[in-house]
mmCIF file of C-alpha atoms in Angstrom:
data_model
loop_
_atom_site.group_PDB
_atom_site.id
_atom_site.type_symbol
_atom_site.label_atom_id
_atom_site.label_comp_id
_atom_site.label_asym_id
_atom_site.label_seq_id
_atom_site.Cartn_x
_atom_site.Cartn_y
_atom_site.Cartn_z
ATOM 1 C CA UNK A 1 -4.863 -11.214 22.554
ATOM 2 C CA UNK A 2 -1.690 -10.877 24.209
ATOM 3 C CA UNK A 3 -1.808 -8.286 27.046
ATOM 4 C CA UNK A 4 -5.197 -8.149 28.637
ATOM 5 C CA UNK A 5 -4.958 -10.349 31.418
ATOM 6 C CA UNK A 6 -1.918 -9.214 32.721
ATOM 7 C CA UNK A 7 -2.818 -5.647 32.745
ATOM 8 C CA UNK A 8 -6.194 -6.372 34.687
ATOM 9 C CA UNK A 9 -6.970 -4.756 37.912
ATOM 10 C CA UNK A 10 -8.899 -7.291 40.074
ATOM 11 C CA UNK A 11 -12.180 -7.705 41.516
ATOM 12 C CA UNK A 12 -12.562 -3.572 40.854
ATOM 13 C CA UNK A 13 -16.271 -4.186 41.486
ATOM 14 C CA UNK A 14 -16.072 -4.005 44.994
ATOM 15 C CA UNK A 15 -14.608 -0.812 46.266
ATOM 16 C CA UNK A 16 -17.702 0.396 47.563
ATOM 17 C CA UNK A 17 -21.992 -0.046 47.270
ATOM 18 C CA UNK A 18 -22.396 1.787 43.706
ATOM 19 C CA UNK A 19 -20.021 -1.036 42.083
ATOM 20 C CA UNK A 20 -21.234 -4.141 44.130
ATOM 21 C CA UNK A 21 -22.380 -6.673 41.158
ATOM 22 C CA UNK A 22 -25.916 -6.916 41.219
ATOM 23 C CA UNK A 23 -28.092 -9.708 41.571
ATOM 24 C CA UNK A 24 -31.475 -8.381 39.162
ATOM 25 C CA UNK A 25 -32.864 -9.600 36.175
ATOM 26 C CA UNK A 26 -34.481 -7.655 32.774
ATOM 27 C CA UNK A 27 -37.190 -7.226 34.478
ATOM 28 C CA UNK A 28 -38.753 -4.020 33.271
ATOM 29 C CA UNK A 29 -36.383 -3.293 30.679
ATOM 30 C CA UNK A 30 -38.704 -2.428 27.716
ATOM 31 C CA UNK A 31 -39.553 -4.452 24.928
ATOM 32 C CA UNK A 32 -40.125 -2.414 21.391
ATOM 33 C CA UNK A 33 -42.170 -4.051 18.859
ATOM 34 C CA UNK A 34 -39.359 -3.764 15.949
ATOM 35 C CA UNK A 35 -41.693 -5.309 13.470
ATOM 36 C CA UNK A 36 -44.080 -2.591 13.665
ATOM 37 C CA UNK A 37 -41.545 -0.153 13.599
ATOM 38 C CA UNK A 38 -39.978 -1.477 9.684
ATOM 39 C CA UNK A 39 -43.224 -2.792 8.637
ATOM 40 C CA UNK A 40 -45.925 -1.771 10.496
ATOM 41 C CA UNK A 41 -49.197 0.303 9.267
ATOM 42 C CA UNK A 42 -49.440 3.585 10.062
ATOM 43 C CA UNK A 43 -50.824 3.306 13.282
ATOM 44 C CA UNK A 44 -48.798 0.196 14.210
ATOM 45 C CA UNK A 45 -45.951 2.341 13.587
ATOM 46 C CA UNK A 46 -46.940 5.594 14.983
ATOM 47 C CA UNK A 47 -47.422 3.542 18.520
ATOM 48 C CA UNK A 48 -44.065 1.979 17.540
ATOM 49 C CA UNK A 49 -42.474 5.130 17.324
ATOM 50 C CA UNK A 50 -44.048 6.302 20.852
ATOM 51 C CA UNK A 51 -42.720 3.267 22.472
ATOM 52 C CA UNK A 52 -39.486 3.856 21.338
ATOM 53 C CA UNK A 53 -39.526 7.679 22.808
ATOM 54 C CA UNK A 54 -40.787 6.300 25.956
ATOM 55 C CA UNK A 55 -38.436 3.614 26.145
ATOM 56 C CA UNK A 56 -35.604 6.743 25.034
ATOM 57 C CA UNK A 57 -36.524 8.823 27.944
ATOM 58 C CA UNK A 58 -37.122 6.413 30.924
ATOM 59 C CA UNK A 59 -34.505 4.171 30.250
ATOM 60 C CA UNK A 60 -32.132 5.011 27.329
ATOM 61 C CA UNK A 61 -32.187 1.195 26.579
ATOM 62 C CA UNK A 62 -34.587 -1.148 25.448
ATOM 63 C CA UNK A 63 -34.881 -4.774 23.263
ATOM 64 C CA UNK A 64 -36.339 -6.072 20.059
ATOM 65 C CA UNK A 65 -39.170 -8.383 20.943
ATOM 66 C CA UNK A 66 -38.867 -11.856 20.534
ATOM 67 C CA UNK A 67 -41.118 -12.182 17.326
ATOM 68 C CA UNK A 68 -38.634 -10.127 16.265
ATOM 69 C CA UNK A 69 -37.074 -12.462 13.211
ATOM 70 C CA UNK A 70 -35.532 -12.550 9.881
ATOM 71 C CA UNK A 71 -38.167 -10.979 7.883
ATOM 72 C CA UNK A 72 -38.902 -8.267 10.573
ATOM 73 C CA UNK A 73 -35.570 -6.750 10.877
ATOM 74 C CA UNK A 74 -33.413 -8.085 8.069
ATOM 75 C CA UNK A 75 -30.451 -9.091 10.099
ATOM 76 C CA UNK A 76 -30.301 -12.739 9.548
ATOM 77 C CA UNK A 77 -29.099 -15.068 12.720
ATOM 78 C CA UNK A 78 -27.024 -16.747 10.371
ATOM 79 C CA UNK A 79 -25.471 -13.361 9.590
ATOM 80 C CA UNK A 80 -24.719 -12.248 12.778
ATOM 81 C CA UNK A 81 -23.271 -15.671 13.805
ATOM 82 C CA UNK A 82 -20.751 -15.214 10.698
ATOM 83 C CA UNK A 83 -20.278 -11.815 11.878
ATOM 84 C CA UNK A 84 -18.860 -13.078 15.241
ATOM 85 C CA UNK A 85 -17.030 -16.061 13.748
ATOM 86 C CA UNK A 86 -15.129 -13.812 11.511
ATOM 87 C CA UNK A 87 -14.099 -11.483 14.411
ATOM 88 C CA UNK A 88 -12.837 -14.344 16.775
ATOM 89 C CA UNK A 89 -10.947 -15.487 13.557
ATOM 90 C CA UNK A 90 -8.923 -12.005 14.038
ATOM 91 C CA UNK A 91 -8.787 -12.020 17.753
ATOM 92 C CA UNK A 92 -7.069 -15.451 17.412
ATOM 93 C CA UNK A 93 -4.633 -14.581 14.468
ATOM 94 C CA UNK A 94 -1.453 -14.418 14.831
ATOM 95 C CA UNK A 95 0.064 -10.503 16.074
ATOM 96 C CA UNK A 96 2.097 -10.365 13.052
ATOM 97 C CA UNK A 97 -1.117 -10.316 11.127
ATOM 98 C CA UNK A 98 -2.598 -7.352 13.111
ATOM 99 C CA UNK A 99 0.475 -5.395 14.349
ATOM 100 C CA UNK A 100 -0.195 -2.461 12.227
ATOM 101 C CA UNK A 101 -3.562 -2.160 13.818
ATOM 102 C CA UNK A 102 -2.700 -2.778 17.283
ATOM 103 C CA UNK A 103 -3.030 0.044 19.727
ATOM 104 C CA UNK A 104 -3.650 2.313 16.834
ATOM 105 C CA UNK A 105 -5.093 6.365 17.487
ATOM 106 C CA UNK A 106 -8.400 7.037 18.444
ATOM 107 C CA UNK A 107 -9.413 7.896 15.256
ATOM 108 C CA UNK A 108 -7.925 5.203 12.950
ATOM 109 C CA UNK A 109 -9.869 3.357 11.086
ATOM 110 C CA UNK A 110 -9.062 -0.178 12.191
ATOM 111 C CA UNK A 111 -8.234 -0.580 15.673
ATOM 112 C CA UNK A 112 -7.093 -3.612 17.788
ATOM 113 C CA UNK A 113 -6.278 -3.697 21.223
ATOM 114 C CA UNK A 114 -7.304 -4.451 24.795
ATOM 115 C CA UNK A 115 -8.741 -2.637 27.173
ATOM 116 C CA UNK A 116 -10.222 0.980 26.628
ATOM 117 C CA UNK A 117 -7.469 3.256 25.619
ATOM 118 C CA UNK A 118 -4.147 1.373 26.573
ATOM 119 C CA UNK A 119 -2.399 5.120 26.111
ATOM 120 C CA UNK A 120 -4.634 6.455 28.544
ATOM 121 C CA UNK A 121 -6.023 3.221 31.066
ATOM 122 C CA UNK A 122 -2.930 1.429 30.928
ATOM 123 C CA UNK A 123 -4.987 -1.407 29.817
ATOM 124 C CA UNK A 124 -6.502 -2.092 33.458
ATOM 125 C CA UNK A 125 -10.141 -3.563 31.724
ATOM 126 C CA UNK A 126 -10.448 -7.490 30.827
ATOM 127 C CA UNK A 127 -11.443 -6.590 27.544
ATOM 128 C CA UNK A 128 -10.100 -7.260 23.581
ATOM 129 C CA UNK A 129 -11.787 -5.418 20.968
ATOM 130 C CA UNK A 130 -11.399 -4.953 17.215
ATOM 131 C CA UNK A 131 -13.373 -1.369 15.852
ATOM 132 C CA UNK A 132 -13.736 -0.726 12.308
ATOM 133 C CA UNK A 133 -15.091 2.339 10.552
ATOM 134 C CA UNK A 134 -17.610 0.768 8.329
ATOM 135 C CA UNK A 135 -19.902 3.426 6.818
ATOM 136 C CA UNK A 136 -19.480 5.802 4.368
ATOM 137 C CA UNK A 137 -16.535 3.980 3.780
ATOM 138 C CA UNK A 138 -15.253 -0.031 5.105
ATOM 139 C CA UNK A 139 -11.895 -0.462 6.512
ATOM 140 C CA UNK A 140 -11.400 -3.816 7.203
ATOM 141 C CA UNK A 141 -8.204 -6.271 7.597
ATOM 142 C CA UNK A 142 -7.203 -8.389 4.852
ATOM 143 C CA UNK A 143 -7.165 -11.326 7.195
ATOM 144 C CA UNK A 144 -9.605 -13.018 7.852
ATOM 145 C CA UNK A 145 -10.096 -13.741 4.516
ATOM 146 C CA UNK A 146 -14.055 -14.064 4.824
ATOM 147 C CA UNK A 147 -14.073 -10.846 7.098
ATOM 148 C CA UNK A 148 -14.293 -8.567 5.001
ATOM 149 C CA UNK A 149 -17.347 -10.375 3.054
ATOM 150 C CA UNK A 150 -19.322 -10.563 5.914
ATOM 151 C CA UNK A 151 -19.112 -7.350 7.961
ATOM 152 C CA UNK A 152 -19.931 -5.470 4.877
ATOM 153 C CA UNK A 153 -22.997 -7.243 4.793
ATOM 154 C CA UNK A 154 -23.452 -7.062 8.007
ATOM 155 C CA UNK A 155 -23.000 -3.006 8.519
ATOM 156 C CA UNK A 156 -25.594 -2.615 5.602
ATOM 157 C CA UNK A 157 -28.330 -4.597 7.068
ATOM 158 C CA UNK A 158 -27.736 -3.216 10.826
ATOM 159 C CA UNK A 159 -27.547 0.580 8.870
ATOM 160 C CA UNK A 160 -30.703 0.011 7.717
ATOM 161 C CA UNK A 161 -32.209 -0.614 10.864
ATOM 162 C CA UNK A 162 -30.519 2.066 13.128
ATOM 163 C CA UNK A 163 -31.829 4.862 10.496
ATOM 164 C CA UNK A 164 -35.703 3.432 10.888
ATOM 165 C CA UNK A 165 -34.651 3.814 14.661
ATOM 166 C CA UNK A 166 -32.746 7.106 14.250
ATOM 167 C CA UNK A 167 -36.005 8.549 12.388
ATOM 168 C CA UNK A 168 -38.806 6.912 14.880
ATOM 169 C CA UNK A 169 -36.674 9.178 17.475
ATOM 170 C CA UNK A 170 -35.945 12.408 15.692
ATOM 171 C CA UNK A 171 -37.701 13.130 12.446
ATOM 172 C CA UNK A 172 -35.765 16.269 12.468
ATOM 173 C CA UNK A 173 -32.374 14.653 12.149
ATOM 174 C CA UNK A 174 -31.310 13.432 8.719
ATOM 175 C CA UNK A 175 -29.113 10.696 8.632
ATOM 176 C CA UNK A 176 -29.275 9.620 5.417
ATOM 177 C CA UNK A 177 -25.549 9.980 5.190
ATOM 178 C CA UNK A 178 -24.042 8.947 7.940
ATOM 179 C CA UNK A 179 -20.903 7.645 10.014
ATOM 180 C CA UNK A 180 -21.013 3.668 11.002
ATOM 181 C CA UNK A 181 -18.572 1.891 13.413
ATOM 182 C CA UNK A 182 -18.972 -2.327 14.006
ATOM 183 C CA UNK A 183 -17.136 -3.766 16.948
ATOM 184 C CA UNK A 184 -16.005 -6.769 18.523
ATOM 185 C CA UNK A 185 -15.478 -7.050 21.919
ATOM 186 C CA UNK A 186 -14.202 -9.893 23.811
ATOM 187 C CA UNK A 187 -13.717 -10.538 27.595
ATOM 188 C CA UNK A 188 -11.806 -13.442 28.420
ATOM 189 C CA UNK A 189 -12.848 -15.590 30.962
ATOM 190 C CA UNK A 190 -12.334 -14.664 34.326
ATOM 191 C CA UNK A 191 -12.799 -16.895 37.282
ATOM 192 C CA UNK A 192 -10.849 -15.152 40.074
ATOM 193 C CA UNK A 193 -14.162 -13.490 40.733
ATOM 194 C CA UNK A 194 -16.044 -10.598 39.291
ATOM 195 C CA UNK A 195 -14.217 -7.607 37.216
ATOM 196 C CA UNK A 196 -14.515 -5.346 34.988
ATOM 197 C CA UNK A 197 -14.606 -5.770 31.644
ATOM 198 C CA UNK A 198 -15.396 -2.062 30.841
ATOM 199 C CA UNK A 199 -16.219 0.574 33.087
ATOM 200 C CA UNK A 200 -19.598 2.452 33.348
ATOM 201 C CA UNK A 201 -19.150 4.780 30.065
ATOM 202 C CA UNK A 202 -22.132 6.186 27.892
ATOM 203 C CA UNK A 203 -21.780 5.883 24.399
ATOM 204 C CA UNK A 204 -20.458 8.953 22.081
ATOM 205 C CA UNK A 205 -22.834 7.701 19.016
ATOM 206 C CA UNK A 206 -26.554 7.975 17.910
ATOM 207 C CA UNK A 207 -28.243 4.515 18.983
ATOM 208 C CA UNK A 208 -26.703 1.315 18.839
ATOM 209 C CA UNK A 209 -27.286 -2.438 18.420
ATOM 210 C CA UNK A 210 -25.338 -5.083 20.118
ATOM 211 C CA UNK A 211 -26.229 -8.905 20.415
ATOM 212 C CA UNK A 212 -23.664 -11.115 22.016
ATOM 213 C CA UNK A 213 -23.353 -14.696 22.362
ATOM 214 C CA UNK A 214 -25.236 -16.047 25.046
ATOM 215 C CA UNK A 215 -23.150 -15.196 28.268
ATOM 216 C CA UNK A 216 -24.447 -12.469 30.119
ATOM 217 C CA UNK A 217 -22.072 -9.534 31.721
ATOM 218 C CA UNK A 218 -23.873 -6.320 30.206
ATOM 219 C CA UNK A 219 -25.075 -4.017 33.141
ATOM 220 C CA UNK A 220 -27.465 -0.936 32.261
ATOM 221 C CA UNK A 221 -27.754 1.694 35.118
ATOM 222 C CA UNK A 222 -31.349 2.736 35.993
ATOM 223 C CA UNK A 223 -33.152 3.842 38.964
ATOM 224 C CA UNK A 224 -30.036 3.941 41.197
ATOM 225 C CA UNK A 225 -28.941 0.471 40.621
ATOM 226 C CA UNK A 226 -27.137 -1.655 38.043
ATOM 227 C CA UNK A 227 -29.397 -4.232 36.179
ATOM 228 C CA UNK A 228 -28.085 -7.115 34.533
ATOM 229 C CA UNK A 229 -29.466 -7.315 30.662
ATOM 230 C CA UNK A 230 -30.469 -10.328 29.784
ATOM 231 C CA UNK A 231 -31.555 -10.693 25.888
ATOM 232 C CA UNK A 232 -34.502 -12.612 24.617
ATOM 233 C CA UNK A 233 -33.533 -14.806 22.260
ATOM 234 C CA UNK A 234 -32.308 -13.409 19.075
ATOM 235 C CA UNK A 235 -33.141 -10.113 20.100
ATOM 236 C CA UNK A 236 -31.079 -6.689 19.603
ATOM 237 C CA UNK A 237 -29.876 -4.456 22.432
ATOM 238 C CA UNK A 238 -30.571 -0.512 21.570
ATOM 239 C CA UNK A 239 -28.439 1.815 24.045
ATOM 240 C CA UNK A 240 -28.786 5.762 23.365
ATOM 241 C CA UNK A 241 -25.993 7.504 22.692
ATOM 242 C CA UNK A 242 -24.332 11.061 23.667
ATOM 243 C CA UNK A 243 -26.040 12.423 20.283
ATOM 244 C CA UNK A 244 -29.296 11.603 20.913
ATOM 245 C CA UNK A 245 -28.897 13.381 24.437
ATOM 246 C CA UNK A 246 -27.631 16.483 22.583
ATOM 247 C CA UNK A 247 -30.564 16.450 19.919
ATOM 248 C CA UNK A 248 -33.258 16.137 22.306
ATOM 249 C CA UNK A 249 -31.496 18.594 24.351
ATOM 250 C CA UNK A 250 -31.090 15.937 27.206
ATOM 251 C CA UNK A 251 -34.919 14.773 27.234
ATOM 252 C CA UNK A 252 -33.487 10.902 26.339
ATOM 253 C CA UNK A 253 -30.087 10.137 27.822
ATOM 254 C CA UNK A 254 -27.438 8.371 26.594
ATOM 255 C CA UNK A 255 -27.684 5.411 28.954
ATOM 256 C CA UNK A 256 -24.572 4.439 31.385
ATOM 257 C CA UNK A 257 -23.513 0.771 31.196
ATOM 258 C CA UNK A 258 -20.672 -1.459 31.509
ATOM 259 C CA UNK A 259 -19.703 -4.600 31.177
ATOM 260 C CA UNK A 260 -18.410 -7.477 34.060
ATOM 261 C CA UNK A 261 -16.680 -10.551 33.605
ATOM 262 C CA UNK A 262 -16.663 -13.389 35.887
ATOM 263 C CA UNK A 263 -16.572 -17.117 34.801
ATOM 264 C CA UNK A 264 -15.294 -19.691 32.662
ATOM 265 C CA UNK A 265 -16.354 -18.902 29.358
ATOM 266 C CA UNK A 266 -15.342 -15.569 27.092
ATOM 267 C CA UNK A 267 -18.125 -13.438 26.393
ATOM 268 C CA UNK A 268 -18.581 -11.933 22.701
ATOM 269 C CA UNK A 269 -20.553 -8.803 22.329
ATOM 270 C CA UNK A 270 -21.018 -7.368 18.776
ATOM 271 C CA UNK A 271 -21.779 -3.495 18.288
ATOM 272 C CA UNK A 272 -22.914 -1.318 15.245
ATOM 273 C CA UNK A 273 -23.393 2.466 15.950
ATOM 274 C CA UNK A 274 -24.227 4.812 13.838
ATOM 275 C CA UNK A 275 -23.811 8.934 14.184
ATOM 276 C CA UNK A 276 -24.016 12.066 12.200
ATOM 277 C CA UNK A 277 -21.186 12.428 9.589
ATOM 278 C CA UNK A 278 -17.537 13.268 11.312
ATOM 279 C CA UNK A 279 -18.077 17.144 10.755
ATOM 280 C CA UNK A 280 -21.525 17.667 11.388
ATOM 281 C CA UNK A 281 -22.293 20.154 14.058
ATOM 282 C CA UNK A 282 -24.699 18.303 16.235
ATOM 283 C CA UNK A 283 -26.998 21.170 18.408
ATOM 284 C CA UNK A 284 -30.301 20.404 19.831
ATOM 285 C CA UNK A 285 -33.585 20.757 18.037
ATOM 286 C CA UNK A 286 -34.205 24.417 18.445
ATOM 287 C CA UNK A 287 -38.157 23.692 19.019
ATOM 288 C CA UNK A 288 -36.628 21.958 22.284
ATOM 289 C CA UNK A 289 -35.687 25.205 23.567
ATOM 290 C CA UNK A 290 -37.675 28.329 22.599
ATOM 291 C CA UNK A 291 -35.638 31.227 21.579
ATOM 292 C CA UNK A 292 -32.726 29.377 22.726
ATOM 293 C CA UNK A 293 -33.588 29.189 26.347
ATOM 294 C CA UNK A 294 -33.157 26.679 28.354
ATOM 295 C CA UNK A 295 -30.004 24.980 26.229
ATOM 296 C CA UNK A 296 -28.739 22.093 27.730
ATOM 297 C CA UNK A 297 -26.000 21.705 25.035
ATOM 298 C CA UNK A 298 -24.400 23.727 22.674
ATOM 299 C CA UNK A 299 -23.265 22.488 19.464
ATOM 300 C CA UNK A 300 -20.179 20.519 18.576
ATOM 301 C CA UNK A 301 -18.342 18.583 15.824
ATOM 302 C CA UNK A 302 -18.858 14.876 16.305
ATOM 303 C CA UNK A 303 -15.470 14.459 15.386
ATOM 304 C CA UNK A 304 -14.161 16.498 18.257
ATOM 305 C CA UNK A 305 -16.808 14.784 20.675
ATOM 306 C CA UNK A 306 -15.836 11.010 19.644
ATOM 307 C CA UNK A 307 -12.172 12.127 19.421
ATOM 308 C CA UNK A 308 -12.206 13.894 23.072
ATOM 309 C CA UNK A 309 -14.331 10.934 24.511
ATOM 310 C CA UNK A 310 -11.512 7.832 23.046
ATOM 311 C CA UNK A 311 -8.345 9.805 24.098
ATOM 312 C CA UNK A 312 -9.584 10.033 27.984
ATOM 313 C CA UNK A 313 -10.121 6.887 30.276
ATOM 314 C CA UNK A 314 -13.771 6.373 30.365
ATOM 315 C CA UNK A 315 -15.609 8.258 33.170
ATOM 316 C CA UNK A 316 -19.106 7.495 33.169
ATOM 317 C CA UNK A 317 -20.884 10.856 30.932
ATOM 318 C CA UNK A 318 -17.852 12.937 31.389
ATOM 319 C CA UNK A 319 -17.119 12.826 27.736
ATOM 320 C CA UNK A 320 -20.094 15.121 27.535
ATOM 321 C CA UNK A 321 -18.919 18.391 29.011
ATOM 322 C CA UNK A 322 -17.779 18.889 25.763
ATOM 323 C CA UNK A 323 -20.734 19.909 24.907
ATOM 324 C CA UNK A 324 -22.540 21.121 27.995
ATOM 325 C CA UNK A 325 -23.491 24.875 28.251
ATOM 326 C CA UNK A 326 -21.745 26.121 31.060
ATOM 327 C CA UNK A 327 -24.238 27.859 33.700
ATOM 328 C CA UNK A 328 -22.597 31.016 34.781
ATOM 329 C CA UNK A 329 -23.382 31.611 38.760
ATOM 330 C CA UNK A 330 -23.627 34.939 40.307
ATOM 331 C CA UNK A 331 -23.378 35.294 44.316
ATOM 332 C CA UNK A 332 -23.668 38.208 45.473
ATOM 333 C CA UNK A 333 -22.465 39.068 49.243
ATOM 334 C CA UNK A 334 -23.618 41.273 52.221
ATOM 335 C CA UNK A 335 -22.214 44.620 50.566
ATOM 336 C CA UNK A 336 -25.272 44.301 47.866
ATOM 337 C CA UNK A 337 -27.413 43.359 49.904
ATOM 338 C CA UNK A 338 -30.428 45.935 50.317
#
């Protein structure tokens, strides 16, 4: 896609310690049996479940196991391969094909561009990316022809999976009908060193699922220090989202990552994220907070959270003081003092 690399700031890792590319491995990064989860007994699924919590609070990320296949999750390999083969097809297409899409609004429902928010980050970030609204309703290009075909399939089956997850994390939020995004990112190669693909940004949904296609450059921040994620084979990523900090009334966090680019091969990462529907009021659980004590958040329209968080340039969880209660301090001075 025209555009990306010429807009790229470079090497924007190393302005000082906290952006320094690390050199770490997955070590640590938990490992959910997903199998269990779907199919599991009770009590296979009931530890399941507590995994997944655990996983929610420590890290706000966490993998399928590597077991984890076809008849476990329902997301075929052969699906997800089409998935990505269909989305370089648009990425490579010529612009008059995608023009109406390009640099659309944050809230349209196809989307094609580089970058984060070209409006807004000038288009600084070695990134391409193609978002769709896919769930309750599929927007989707005409071209590729098989497109179409296959991320329908594709949202359904992923849909399926981030509600079991959705539930094993909050019974008490129904997401039976729900809002789905897919999308395609791609971050050219990159061999005048390490740069940014994407800046350290949580994300504004519920969970979501990304797999990408065997080069690494996803970075998950935990205990003070950037990790590298490395996937097992054929396993999903799950990163918490803004809404599942606000539900649990910031007991799991929506997990900051980023992505990095550095090498001679482009790096395909495909997401699915799921949310409440555009106008639900999202608040946390009120059994979080007794009497309404203690609030972390207070509610707000997903729309206006998702909206507020893709017309700014990406600031690690600033998108959240949207919905952050505001602590009022009092100091008083020497005149009240007694």
């Amino acid at each position: 896609m025209a555009g990306a690399s010429a807009c790229h700031s470079p090497d924007p890792c190393t302005d000082d310690g906290e952006h320094a590319v690390p050199d770490a491995g997955t070590t640590g990064i938990p490992v959910v049996d997903f199998d269990a989860l779907v199919n599991g007994a009770a009590e296979q699924r009931a530890q399941a479940v507590r995994d997944v919590a655990r996983a929610c609070q420590d890290w706000g990320f966490f993998m399928s196991d590597t077991t984890w296949k076809v008849v476990n999750h329902g997301v075929p390999e052969d699906l997800k391969e089409a998935f990505m083969e269909a989305c370089e097809g648009l990425f490579s297409s010529p612009e008059e094909e995608k023009a109406e899409y390009l640099e659309a609004g944050p809230m349209a429902p196809v989307r094609v561009g580089s970058g984060f928010y070209a409006a807004v980050d000038g288009a600084r970030y070695w990134r391409d990316y193609f978002k769709m609204f896919a769930h309750p309703e599929l927007h989707c290009p005409a071209t590729p022809a098989k497109l179409r075909e296959v991320a329908t399939e594709y949202a359904a089956t992923t849909r399926r999976l981030l509600l079991s997850l959705a539930t094993a994390v909050s019974e008490a939020m129904r997401l039976e009908s729900c809002f789905q995004i897919l999308v395609a990112n791609r971050y050219p190669p990159y061999t005048a060193g390490p740069g940014l693909g994407l800046p350290e940004h949580s994300d504004h949904g519920f969970p979501t699922l990304l797999f990408q296609n065997g080069v690494d450059g996803l970075q998950v921040h935990h205990g003070g220090r950037w990790l590298l994620a490395t996937p097992l084979p054929g396993a999903f990523f799950v990163i918490a989202g803004d809404q599942l900090e606000i539900v649990s009334n910031g007991r799991y966090k929506g997990v900051l990552h980023r992505a990095v680019v550095g090498g001679e091969r482009a790096r395909m990462s495909m997401v699915s994220m799921i949310s409440p529907c555009l106008d639900t009021v999202v608040m946390p659980v009120p059994e979080l907070a007794a009497d309404g004590e203690g609030l972390e958040f207070r509610g707000v329209r997903y729309r206006d959270h998702m909206e507020h968080q893709q017309r700014n340039k990406l600031d690690g969880k600033a998108a959240l003081d949207i919905a952050r209660v505001q602590r009022v301090v009092t100091v008083t001075g020497p005149e009240n003092w007694r």
